[in-house]
Amino acid sequence: MDRSLQRFAITCRSKLQKDAKKASKAAKKNKNEAKEESEQNQPKPAVLLLEGVECDASTLKNFDIKTGMQVLLDNLNFTFVTNPPTVLALTTYPRSVVYVGCPIVPQVSIEFGDDYECMWAVESSPKSGDFEIVSHEKVFTPEATALDCRVKVFCHAVQSTTEASSRDRVGRSVVFYLAGTVQAAPETADGFNRLLGVRQDFNRLRRANQPRSSTGFDYLDSQTQAVSTASTERQEDELRLVTYNILAEPFATSEQAYTTLYPYCDQEVLQSEYRIQRILAELLACDADIVCLQECDLRTFDAYLLPILGRRGFSGHFTCKGSTEGCAVFTLDSTCRVVQRVDLPLKNVLRDAPHLSNLYLQRPDLQDIIGGKLGTVAQITVLQSTRRPQQAIVVANTHLFYHPLASFLRTIQAYAITEALGAIQSAIETNGLQQDFISLVNGEETNQLALEKESRLAKCLLSSRQVDRTDLDSTTSAAQTQDKVKATVMLLGDLNSSPNIAALQFLTNGFATEEQLNYVWEEVKHFFWGDREANFNFTNIHDHKEKRRKAEEEKRQALKDSNAAGAEGGNVEELTEKLEELNLYLDSAGLQPVMTHRLGLMSAAGFAPYSNYTPTFKQLLDYILVQERDFEVVRVAPMPSEEVFGEFEALPSAVIPSDHVAIAVDLRWK
């Protein structure tokens, strides 16, 4: 310890002497004055102080050093800080590509700290090298004046304390330069997404009485504020919902994406640094209360969506489908409080479902597919309205199985979700909000897994809005009321079903017609795991009826041939195999489970021509389904014209960052 103090004193005095010489020359002191001053400042031994009292350094060991100890060196006082909060690394978007109007949030690696603070600086003009401080927020949105200018960010780590008398510990500030300059997006001069222009009037309607504090989104807000004297606020009894399949990064940047799926699209536009910034700009401009996302990968959620939307006041939750992507839901804290989150893997409830026993008996492989291979999940979030404390909102977010020959699977999955929503709604209206909804629909097995996932996400340093288990408990406790709680349910997501298909008809009508079900269940015979292309395409239900009639005739003839072959010693095995195939076809109607629900769901956004627009497929697949008894539709975000869709051949494009378009609606409580 003595040697450490000596080295410390030598280093400090060396620096002080250099500074003193410079000051002496600047003041042009004479030799006598300099000599007199030097004699007065003869070096003295460094003194170690502990709580203001001199301490014998020779008795100390390394582990005895504590924050707050001091070293007195001449007339200077230095304070020890052990394990100071330190910023280890800072990154933004890949290659530091940033665009005008798109928010930036740093990804910060911290040691000995639990938070960080930022200060952003932008060049006063391109290549000038003169930087001006423009923001002290964690999120920074470059303005048009920053075009072609460099950006740097000062960042220091913070260790918060729970003691009222103590101040947070603040680490040393570190400066990072973004590698590139601020760019304009290819499609517009100011880099603002053209889709936002189509929905400008919709986006201008902000939440009523919602304060707009300076949180790094000022420029984005200015782009969506109204320029007329018309009302620019939504009413307090309105709720804005958004569902959006954002196209997972692994799907957009694969070799197949470049060469087969989106060959018309420039590879730069498919990169995450371009698409994510456009997606965030769109979501922030929409100013929704509840946002449901599909095809969201964990990296995108953790690094970009959660920190930026968290700064906007959202709580977020991510659920993986068991592959490279999953679903994410964000709810605005000022509008609705999270009571509980329920992750419902549909395979868990369908694996041994009694109503599917006949199907599994005829097709055992389907039990393995439905109850094992399919990773489809329903993210169910139980919310309590902050404006209507006696009103619960049960939101389900899902992305149903995609295969063109799997309408019957999507119908089964839709049924499982309605069963869960109905059970939760009934439980709330019977026993209130203070109960375990996870076990109600999912069993105890996955309860702990869900809580661990929430706890992991709650530790994300980039957002102060995340919900951990303690928050959930306190929220649930606050949700207890003596009056009866009313619950409404809603289903948002990519349902991979057009409006006239059985799954959608089942959801909106409570049942599917016999013709629709016959058509759907005919697919059972043709669907096998691993088949990527549809080899079955009936143009209408009459084709199915005609094929069924012929199959019945063939079965009768096969029975005759089988009996005759048996009597004559013919090829019975071949005929029996054909007969079994025909039986499977004819028994498909008997495989149909009885599936109904009484939720009274309607498509709040109506039925647009399409929400998914690719070179080979154009169809409406995304929906916001709500209970008609509880809501009336106030307005629907307009869809871009086919001219906008087709300007770049298809989606995604430089205009729209996904192969889907977001569906957004405003609802009013009845």
XYZ file of C-alpha atoms in Angstrom:
670
model
C 0.000 0.000 0.000
C 2.887 2.376 0.818
C 4.393 1.797 -2.620
C 1.031 2.381 -4.264
C 0.707 5.716 -2.493
C 4.247 6.670 -3.524
C 3.569 5.878 -7.185
C 0.305 7.772 -6.979
C 2.086 10.822 -5.500
C 4.836 10.734 -8.155
C 2.312 10.531 -10.991
C 0.162 13.337 -9.629
C 3.127 15.647 -8.902
C 4.576 15.086 -12.346
C 1.340 16.289 -13.863
C 1.043 19.171 -11.390
C 4.617 20.327 -12.066
C 4.007 20.438 -15.811
C 0.867 22.470 -15.261
C 2.736 24.797 -12.879
C 5.516 25.465 -15.414
C 2.966 26.344 -18.068
C 1.188 28.659 -15.674
C 4.480 30.269 -14.624
C 5.459 31.011 -18.219
C 2.035 32.376 -18.936
C 2.236 34.700 -15.928
C 5.911 35.592 -16.696
C 6.971 35.325 -13.062
C 10.532 36.342 -12.130
C 13.001 33.805 -10.776
C 12.684 34.978 -7.148
C 8.919 34.564 -7.166
C 9.200 31.119 -8.727
C 11.844 30.054 -6.183
C 9.773 31.310 -3.250
C 6.702 29.507 -4.532
C 8.703 26.304 -5.073
C 9.981 26.373 -1.476
C 6.451 26.781 -0.163
C 5.273 23.810 -2.217
C 7.873 21.265 -1.181
C 6.429 17.751 -1.611
C 4.967 16.122 1.457
C 4.197 12.446 1.938
C 0.777 11.303 0.802
C -1.555 10.744 3.744
C -4.317 8.122 3.789
C -7.525 9.208 5.525
C -10.334 6.969 6.697
C -13.435 8.922 7.721
C -11.255 12.015 8.047
C -8.699 10.357 10.354
C -5.153 9.547 9.247
C -4.670 5.836 8.746
C -1.489 3.737 8.793
C -1.171 2.600 5.207
C 1.172 -0.252 6.091
C -1.601 -2.017 7.990
C -4.038 -1.973 5.083
C -4.530 -4.730 2.562
C -6.110 -4.481 -0.839
C -9.458 -5.769 0.318
C -9.547 -3.139 3.070
C -9.824 -0.291 0.572
C -13.356 1.047 0.524
C -15.218 3.714 -1.362
C -15.035 6.935 0.610
C -11.431 6.580 1.790
C -9.278 9.588 0.903
C -5.681 10.407 0.029
C -4.397 13.820 1.084
C -1.587 14.942 -1.236
C -0.187 18.376 -0.451
C -3.261 20.593 -0.623
C -5.237 18.182 -2.801
C -7.791 15.630 -1.619
C -8.496 12.454 -3.635
C -11.377 10.056 -2.874
C -11.233 6.301 -3.485
C -13.972 4.766 -5.640
C -13.992 0.970 -5.813
C -15.575 -0.799 -8.774
C -16.833 2.412 -10.381
C -19.719 2.091 -12.862
C -18.036 1.622 -16.222
C -19.185 1.624 -19.837
C -17.417 -1.259 -21.585
C -18.899 -0.908 -25.072
C -21.527 0.995 -27.016
C -23.071 0.193 -30.388
C -26.088 1.373 -32.368
C -27.440 -0.106 -35.575
C -25.157 -2.407 -37.609
C -22.517 -0.351 -39.431
C -23.869 2.692 -37.539
C -26.259 3.439 -40.398
C -28.785 6.025 -39.195
C -31.503 7.915 -41.017
C -33.264 11.238 -40.622
C -36.453 10.850 -38.606
C -35.591 7.385 -37.273
C -34.866 7.048 -33.542
C -31.505 5.749 -32.322
C -30.904 4.014 -29.026
C -27.435 2.808 -27.998
C -26.785 -0.761 -26.936
C -24.583 -0.315 -23.901
C -22.502 -2.913 -22.092
C -22.008 -1.906 -18.439
C -19.892 -3.151 -15.560
C -20.674 -2.330 -11.907
C -23.764 -0.351 -12.898
C -27.458 -0.775 -13.610
C -28.214 2.158 -15.895
C -26.585 4.713 -18.142
C -26.991 8.311 -19.271
C -26.305 9.813 -22.682
C -25.475 13.107 -24.308
C -25.691 13.364 -28.107
C -23.707 15.737 -30.294
C -24.015 16.408 -34.030
C -21.685 18.241 -36.397
C -22.813 21.814 -36.986
C -22.287 21.211 -40.710
C -21.002 18.278 -42.796
C -17.274 17.557 -42.311
C -16.844 20.626 -40.081
C -15.579 18.684 -37.070
C -17.421 21.119 -34.791
C -19.967 19.273 -32.681
C -22.967 20.759 -30.910
C -24.832 19.103 -28.040
C -28.385 18.379 -29.220
C -29.882 15.939 -26.696
C -29.463 14.480 -23.212
C -31.922 11.617 -23.760
C -31.237 7.923 -24.223
C -33.139 8.012 -27.488
C -32.064 10.422 -30.199
C -33.882 11.135 -33.469
C -31.749 12.917 -36.116
C -33.431 15.912 -37.725
C -33.187 16.984 -41.341
C -30.530 19.543 -40.361
C -28.231 16.641 -39.408
C -28.171 15.216 -42.931
C -24.630 14.107 -43.948
C -23.277 15.075 -40.509
C -21.441 12.844 -38.057
C -22.874 11.954 -34.673
C -21.136 11.181 -31.416
C -22.520 10.154 -28.068
C -21.113 10.682 -24.575
C -22.146 7.921 -22.220
C -21.504 7.141 -18.566
C -22.710 4.300 -16.391
C -24.745 4.776 -13.229
C -25.123 2.606 -10.143
C -28.401 3.509 -8.467
C -28.849 3.333 -4.710
C -31.908 2.671 -2.598
C -30.662 4.775 0.310
C -32.394 8.146 0.486
C -29.314 9.845 1.909
C -26.973 8.520 -0.776
C -26.482 9.717 -4.313
C -26.286 7.441 -7.343
C -22.741 6.492 -8.272
C -21.743 7.892 -11.658
C -18.884 6.542 -13.737
C -16.492 8.276 -16.088
C -17.956 9.562 -19.344
C -16.821 7.802 -22.512
C -17.285 9.197 -26.014
C -18.202 7.073 -29.035
C -18.330 8.205 -32.660
C -20.885 6.650 -34.995
C -19.045 5.290 -38.009
C -21.196 6.814 -40.728
C -23.147 10.007 -41.252
C -26.866 10.696 -41.007
C -28.524 9.609 -44.243
C -31.803 10.310 -46.004
C -33.850 7.217 -46.757
C -33.889 6.354 -50.475
C -37.557 7.027 -51.075
C -38.000 10.567 -49.745
C -35.920 13.684 -49.285
C -36.295 13.713 -45.525
C -36.204 9.972 -45.011
C -39.732 9.786 -43.654
C -41.603 6.599 -44.491
C -44.084 7.159 -47.289
C -46.532 4.880 -45.523
C -46.736 7.484 -42.757
C -47.789 9.985 -45.381
C -50.684 7.738 -46.420
C -51.728 7.540 -42.775
C -50.883 11.109 -41.846
C -54.387 12.094 -40.739
C -54.751 8.876 -38.753
C -51.391 9.371 -37.033
C -52.068 13.018 -36.205
C -54.809 12.014 -33.810
C -52.861 11.724 -30.564
C -54.060 10.367 -27.238
C -56.140 12.840 -25.261
C -54.390 14.572 -22.337
C -51.162 12.726 -23.077
C -48.119 14.781 -21.981
C -45.311 15.088 -24.522
C -42.149 15.255 -22.478
C -38.796 15.549 -24.199
C -37.735 11.923 -24.460
C -35.852 11.966 -27.733
C -38.896 11.807 -30.006
C -39.491 15.537 -30.506
C -38.630 15.523 -34.201
C -40.818 12.489 -34.876
C -43.707 14.118 -33.000
C -43.295 17.297 -35.023
C -43.678 15.287 -38.230
C -47.082 13.947 -37.168
C -48.610 17.012 -35.532
C -51.597 18.591 -37.270
C -51.211 21.706 -39.356
C -54.923 22.520 -39.349
C -57.230 23.782 -36.619
C -59.168 20.516 -36.565
C -59.254 18.341 -33.453
C -55.983 16.465 -33.049
C -56.868 14.325 -30.028
C -58.514 10.973 -29.681
C -61.163 10.796 -27.006
C -60.347 9.288 -23.609
C -62.762 6.419 -24.210
C -60.892 5.399 -27.365
C -58.343 2.626 -27.687
C -55.867 2.316 -30.566
C -54.738 -1.190 -31.550
C -52.019 -2.264 -33.992
C -51.026 -5.658 -35.335
C -47.961 -6.013 -37.538
C -45.982 -8.907 -38.985
C -42.573 -7.212 -39.175
C -40.707 -9.951 -41.114
C -38.077 -11.582 -38.929
C -34.470 -10.660 -39.669
C -33.379 -14.271 -40.423
C -36.122 -14.519 -43.064
C -35.230 -11.189 -44.694
C -31.470 -11.697 -44.890
C -31.196 -15.348 -45.909
C -29.851 -16.481 -49.261
C -33.342 -17.661 -50.150
C -34.676 -14.163 -49.447
C -32.104 -12.584 -51.755
C -32.482 -15.031 -54.636
C -36.011 -16.452 -54.450
C -38.402 -14.620 -52.141
C -37.459 -10.981 -52.730
C -35.040 -10.911 -55.704
C -36.522 -7.579 -56.870
C -35.549 -5.899 -53.596
C -32.188 -4.209 -53.086
C -30.219 -6.063 -50.414
C -29.553 -2.831 -48.524
C -33.292 -2.402 -47.990
C -33.509 -5.927 -46.538
C -30.826 -5.274 -43.915
C -31.965 -4.902 -40.319
C -30.465 -1.421 -39.856
C -32.742 -0.122 -42.594
C -35.922 -2.075 -41.868
C -35.954 -1.778 -38.074
C -35.612 1.996 -38.177
C -38.570 2.235 -40.578
C -40.642 -0.113 -38.431
C -39.905 1.873 -35.276
C -40.697 5.179 -36.966
C -44.021 3.749 -38.066
C -44.925 2.319 -34.655
C -43.984 5.510 -32.826
C -45.910 7.688 -35.251
C -48.993 5.505 -34.846
C -49.078 6.265 -31.102
C -51.042 3.120 -30.212
C -52.152 1.769 -26.848
C -51.653 -1.926 -27.654
C -49.179 -3.237 -30.255
C -48.974 -6.896 -31.300
C -46.045 -7.992 -33.467
C -45.371 -11.260 -35.253
C -42.132 -12.604 -36.754
C -40.151 -10.687 -34.177
C -36.747 -12.170 -33.369
C -35.219 -11.893 -29.901
C -32.312 -9.685 -31.018
C -34.683 -7.152 -32.574
C -36.837 -7.176 -29.454
C -33.982 -6.818 -26.961
C -31.767 -4.411 -28.880
C -34.259 -2.085 -30.551
C -37.968 -2.505 -29.850
C -37.885 -2.880 -26.075
C -35.517 -0.001 -25.297
C -37.088 2.488 -27.704
C -40.734 1.660 -27.061
C -39.886 1.388 -23.371
C -38.749 5.002 -23.421
C -42.106 5.859 -24.958
C -43.932 4.362 -21.984
C -44.591 0.798 -23.137
C -44.148 -2.481 -21.301
C -43.024 -5.274 -23.600
C -43.017 -9.051 -23.641
C -41.469 -11.519 -26.101
C -42.399 -15.158 -26.611
C -40.333 -17.430 -28.845
C -42.078 -20.024 -31.009
C -39.221 -22.440 -30.475
C -37.463 -21.304 -33.647
C -35.627 -18.114 -34.598
C -38.606 -15.820 -34.054
C -41.823 -15.358 -32.147
C -44.414 -12.822 -31.033
C -44.070 -9.582 -29.070
C -46.721 -7.490 -27.378
C -46.361 -3.911 -26.118
C -48.910 -2.172 -23.913
C -48.914 1.483 -22.903
C -48.614 1.833 -19.127
C -50.687 5.010 -18.958
C -53.608 3.312 -20.706
C -53.609 -0.186 -19.272
C -51.770 -1.942 -16.465
C -50.428 -5.437 -16.918
C -52.096 -7.866 -14.536
C -50.577 -11.089 -15.861
C -48.986 -12.523 -18.983
C -49.857 -15.999 -20.222
C -47.709 -17.778 -22.808
C -49.860 -20.492 -24.343
C -48.005 -23.024 -26.548
C -50.925 -24.404 -28.533
C -49.333 -27.836 -28.828
C -49.643 -28.238 -25.057
C -53.428 -27.968 -25.101
C -53.965 -29.811 -28.407
C -51.659 -32.795 -27.888
C -54.263 -34.850 -26.005
C -57.405 -32.857 -26.789
C -60.442 -35.207 -26.576
C -62.232 -33.516 -29.484
C -59.331 -34.486 -31.775
C -59.237 -38.177 -30.819
C -60.913 -39.365 -34.036
C -58.496 -37.338 -36.128
C -55.491 -38.726 -34.260
C -56.857 -42.250 -34.569
C -56.951 -41.990 -38.360
C -53.785 -39.896 -38.673
C -51.395 -40.625 -35.755
C -48.749 -38.499 -37.443
C -50.972 -35.436 -37.001
C -50.890 -35.872 -33.238
C -47.110 -35.615 -33.408
C -47.345 -32.572 -35.690
C -50.076 -30.690 -33.802
C -48.910 -31.713 -30.353
C -45.172 -31.680 -30.951
C -43.658 -30.119 -34.037
C -45.751 -26.948 -34.317
C -44.368 -24.116 -32.194
C -47.357 -21.792 -32.571
C -48.008 -19.760 -29.434
C -50.717 -17.427 -28.245
C -49.441 -14.529 -26.176
C -52.285 -13.683 -23.825
C -51.985 -10.500 -21.768
C -54.487 -9.694 -19.039
C -54.789 -5.924 -18.671
C -56.702 -3.522 -16.460
C -57.858 -0.264 -18.003
C -56.477 2.753 -16.127
C -59.468 4.854 -17.150
C -62.017 2.127 -16.389
C -60.700 0.274 -13.325
C -63.590 -2.205 -13.458
C -62.751 -3.124 -17.051
C -60.290 -5.911 -17.888
C -58.878 -6.410 -21.386
C -57.663 -9.862 -22.420
C -55.459 -9.580 -25.520
C -54.246 -12.577 -27.516
C -51.442 -12.192 -30.056
C -50.626 -15.070 -32.384
C -49.170 -16.173 -35.714
C -51.004 -19.260 -36.946
C -49.341 -22.042 -38.943
C -48.613 -20.970 -42.514
C -48.889 -24.064 -44.747
C -51.338 -23.709 -47.689
C -52.718 -27.200 -47.017
C -53.168 -26.621 -43.285
C -56.446 -24.702 -43.029
C -57.720 -27.485 -40.790
C -54.715 -26.964 -38.493
C -55.341 -23.216 -38.319
C -58.995 -23.850 -37.495
C -57.965 -26.168 -34.669
C -55.452 -23.608 -33.386
C -58.055 -20.831 -33.572
C -60.436 -22.972 -31.545
C -57.797 -23.540 -28.848
C -57.256 -19.779 -28.547
C -60.978 -19.021 -28.255
C -61.265 -21.668 -25.547
C -58.458 -20.028 -23.562
C -59.874 -16.528 -24.032
C -63.333 -17.681 -23.016
C -61.982 -19.416 -19.906
C -60.036 -16.337 -18.785
C -62.957 -14.009 -19.481
C -65.325 -16.192 -17.488
C -62.841 -16.503 -14.610
C -62.358 -12.726 -14.395
C -66.064 -11.962 -14.434
C -66.646 -14.620 -11.775
C -63.671 -14.185 -9.427
C -61.997 -10.907 -10.414
C -58.412 -10.269 -11.437
C -56.591 -11.758 -8.453
C -55.962 -15.283 -9.715
C -53.472 -17.407 -11.628
C -54.511 -17.360 -15.276
C -51.361 -19.189 -16.368
C -52.367 -22.373 -14.584
C -55.971 -21.919 -15.695
C -55.197 -22.385 -19.389
C -51.697 -23.837 -19.406
C -51.204 -25.983 -16.337
C -48.578 -25.630 -13.601
C -45.820 -27.077 -15.799
C -45.180 -23.882 -17.741
C -45.992 -21.435 -14.946
C -42.431 -21.173 -13.627
C -41.003 -21.033 -17.155
C -43.167 -18.010 -17.944
C -42.134 -16.227 -14.760
C -38.443 -16.877 -15.445
C -38.834 -15.418 -18.933
C -40.468 -12.274 -17.543
C -37.719 -11.939 -14.953
C -35.028 -12.264 -17.627
C -36.572 -9.540 -19.740
C -37.042 -7.336 -16.696
C -33.253 -7.186 -16.264
C -32.758 -5.435 -19.600
C -30.712 -2.315 -18.834
C -32.035 -0.437 -21.824
C -35.579 0.031 -20.562
C -36.970 1.321 -17.305
C -40.480 0.246 -18.316
C -40.128 -3.521 -18.192
C -42.403 -5.540 -15.956
C -40.849 -7.973 -13.495
C -42.536 -10.357 -11.071
C -42.737 -7.773 -8.255
C -44.440 -5.305 -10.567
C -46.924 -7.955 -11.610
C -47.766 -8.829 -8.018
C -48.289 -5.196 -7.045
C -50.355 -4.564 -10.163
C -52.509 -7.592 -9.515
C -52.989 -6.483 -5.921
C -53.991 -3.021 -7.086
C -56.451 -4.594 -9.475
C -58.461 -6.118 -6.629
C -61.816 -4.440 -6.340
C -64.989 -5.179 -4.484
C -67.149 -4.420 -7.520
C -67.651 -6.912 -10.304
C -65.017 -6.725 -13.044
C -66.097 -6.901 -16.659
C -63.733 -8.465 -19.176
C -63.459 -8.092 -22.926
C -61.332 -10.298 -25.177
C -59.565 -9.554 -28.441
C -57.417 -11.531 -30.858
C -54.759 -9.833 -32.978
C -52.217 -11.309 -35.321
C -51.259 -12.932 -38.582
C -53.867 -15.677 -38.893
C -52.618 -16.872 -42.300
C -56.254 -17.122 -43.394
C -58.248 -15.217 -45.980
C -61.714 -13.970 -44.951
C -63.637 -16.790 -46.654
C -61.585 -19.629 -45.154
C -62.965 -21.796 -42.337
C -60.592 -20.514 -39.637
C -61.685 -16.899 -40.144
C -65.334 -17.840 -40.550
C -65.122 -19.810 -37.324
C -63.606 -16.855 -35.465
C -66.031 -14.212 -36.733
C -69.225 -16.324 -36.801
C -68.612 -18.693 -33.915
C -68.755 -21.666 -36.272
C -67.852 -22.668 -39.819
C -70.389 -23.907 -42.348
C -70.522 -27.533 -43.396
C -69.300 -26.669 -46.885
C -66.325 -24.751 -45.507
C -65.439 -27.554 -43.118
C -65.802 -30.205 -45.810
C -63.447 -28.248 -48.009
C -60.949 -27.727 -45.190
C -61.014 -31.288 -43.929
C -60.437 -32.657 -47.397
C -56.943 -31.189 -46.986
C -56.206 -33.655 -44.182
C -55.627 -36.345 -46.769
C -53.085 -34.215 -48.633
C -51.128 -32.599 -45.810
C -47.907 -34.229 -44.641
C -45.077 -32.755 -42.601
C -42.201 -31.529 -44.733
C -44.270 -30.781 -47.847
C -43.512 -27.177 -48.718
C -45.694 -26.819 -51.800
C -49.421 -27.302 -52.183
C -50.296 -30.211 -54.465
C -54.015 -29.691 -53.974
C -56.042 -26.786 -55.316
C -59.809 -27.188 -55.637
C -61.279 -24.101 -57.229
C -64.575 -24.505 -55.407
C -66.483 -26.790 -53.136
C -68.303 -28.405 -56.085
C -65.017 -29.982 -57.153
C -64.813 -31.566 -53.731
C -68.388 -32.887 -53.906
C -67.768 -34.399 -57.321
C -64.530 -36.019 -56.157
C -66.345 -37.388 -53.112
C -69.106 -38.882 -55.294
C -66.530 -40.569 -57.518
C -64.640 -41.835 -54.470
C -67.810 -43.484 -53.146
C -68.305 -45.219 -56.487
C -64.669 -46.311 -56.514
C -65.044 -47.670 -52.983
C -68.057 -49.775 -53.939
C -66.195 -51.097 -56.960
C -63.069 -51.738 -54.886
C -65.102 -53.790 -52.412
C -66.470 -55.920 -55.250
C -63.008 -56.326 -56.752
C -61.554 -57.220 -53.350
C -64.148 -59.902 -52.736
C -63.672 -61.252 -56.233
C -59.895 -61.216 -55.900
C -60.121 -63.046 -52.607
C -62.254 -65.706 -54.153
C -60.042 -66.021 -57.218
C -56.660 -65.602 -55.446
C -56.009 -62.155 -56.955
C -53.932 -59.229 -55.604
C -55.888 -58.583 -52.389
C -53.111 -56.496 -50.785
C -53.105 -53.893 -53.559
C -56.883 -53.566 -53.518
C -56.968 -53.354 -49.717
C -54.433 -50.509 -49.797
C -56.589 -48.645 -52.324
C -59.652 -49.250 -50.170
C -57.930 -47.820 -47.073
C -56.956 -44.730 -49.048
C -60.552 -44.226 -50.147
C -61.795 -44.769 -46.601
C -59.440 -42.070 -45.338
C -60.837 -39.688 -47.936
C -64.469 -40.520 -47.189
C -64.031 -40.502 -43.424
C -62.527 -37.020 -43.395
C -65.921 -35.560 -42.451
C -66.018 -37.879 -39.462
C -62.679 -36.516 -38.319
C -64.136 -33.047 -37.904
C -64.351 -32.074 -34.232
C -67.341 -30.059 -33.069
C -65.947 -26.540 -32.635
C -67.954 -23.446 -31.698
C -67.541 -20.359 -29.528
C -69.747 -17.538 -28.260
C -67.265 -14.682 -28.036
C -69.010 -12.604 -30.690
C -65.862 -11.441 -32.471
C -65.820 -8.994 -35.366
C -63.033 -7.793 -37.635
C -62.520 -4.236 -36.394
C -60.541 -3.202 -39.479
C -63.003 -4.773 -41.875
C -61.657 -6.788 -44.784
C -59.059 -4.992 -46.879
C -58.059 -6.523 -50.234
C -54.700 -7.561 -48.817
C -52.233 -7.050 -46.001
C -49.570 -9.401 -47.396
C -48.270 -8.419 -50.848
C -45.516 -10.487 -52.451
C -44.739 -11.327 -56.092
C -46.521 -14.687 -55.842
C -49.175 -14.076 -53.177
C -51.496 -11.173 -52.359
C -54.059 -11.691 -49.616
C -55.513 -10.360 -46.380
C -53.949 -12.390 -43.551
C -53.770 -9.963 -40.610
C -56.700 -9.134 -38.352
C -57.849 -7.304 -35.247
C -60.795 -9.243 -33.813
C -62.718 -7.691 -30.908
C -66.021 -8.345 -29.175
C -68.786 -6.458 -30.931
C -70.745 -6.065 -27.694
C -67.979 -3.910 -26.164
C -66.621 -1.707 -28.967
C -67.603 0.391 -31.906
C -65.061 1.168 -34.602
C -64.204 4.875 -34.790
C -61.612 4.833 -37.565
C -59.353 2.462 -39.476
C -55.850 3.332 -40.676
C -56.037 3.590 -44.475
C -54.126 1.058 -46.516
C -51.642 2.217 -49.148
C -52.897 1.949 -52.684
C -51.854 -0.894 -54.940
C -49.822 1.707 -56.806
C -47.673 2.202 -53.695
C -47.502 -1.559 -53.148
C -46.527 -2.248 -56.721
C -44.168 0.678 -57.257
C -41.270 -1.525 -56.198
C -42.998 -4.683 -57.526
C -43.968 -6.049 -54.113
C -43.210 -5.976 -50.393
C -40.856 -5.488 -48.644
C -39.532 -2.420 -50.411
C -37.802 0.876 -49.758
C -41.231 2.235 -48.832
C -42.576 -0.539 -46.598
C -40.065 -2.558 -44.512
C -42.016 -5.827 -44.267
C -43.930 -8.108 -46.604
C -46.987 -7.258 -44.481
C -48.633 -3.914 -43.757
C -49.594 -2.946 -40.221
C -53.316 -3.024 -39.418
C -54.423 -0.240 -37.039
C -57.823 0.787 -35.661
C -59.354 3.168 -33.138
C -62.107 1.685 -30.971
C -64.550 3.357 -28.609
C -66.030 1.649 -25.590
C -69.776 1.130 -25.799
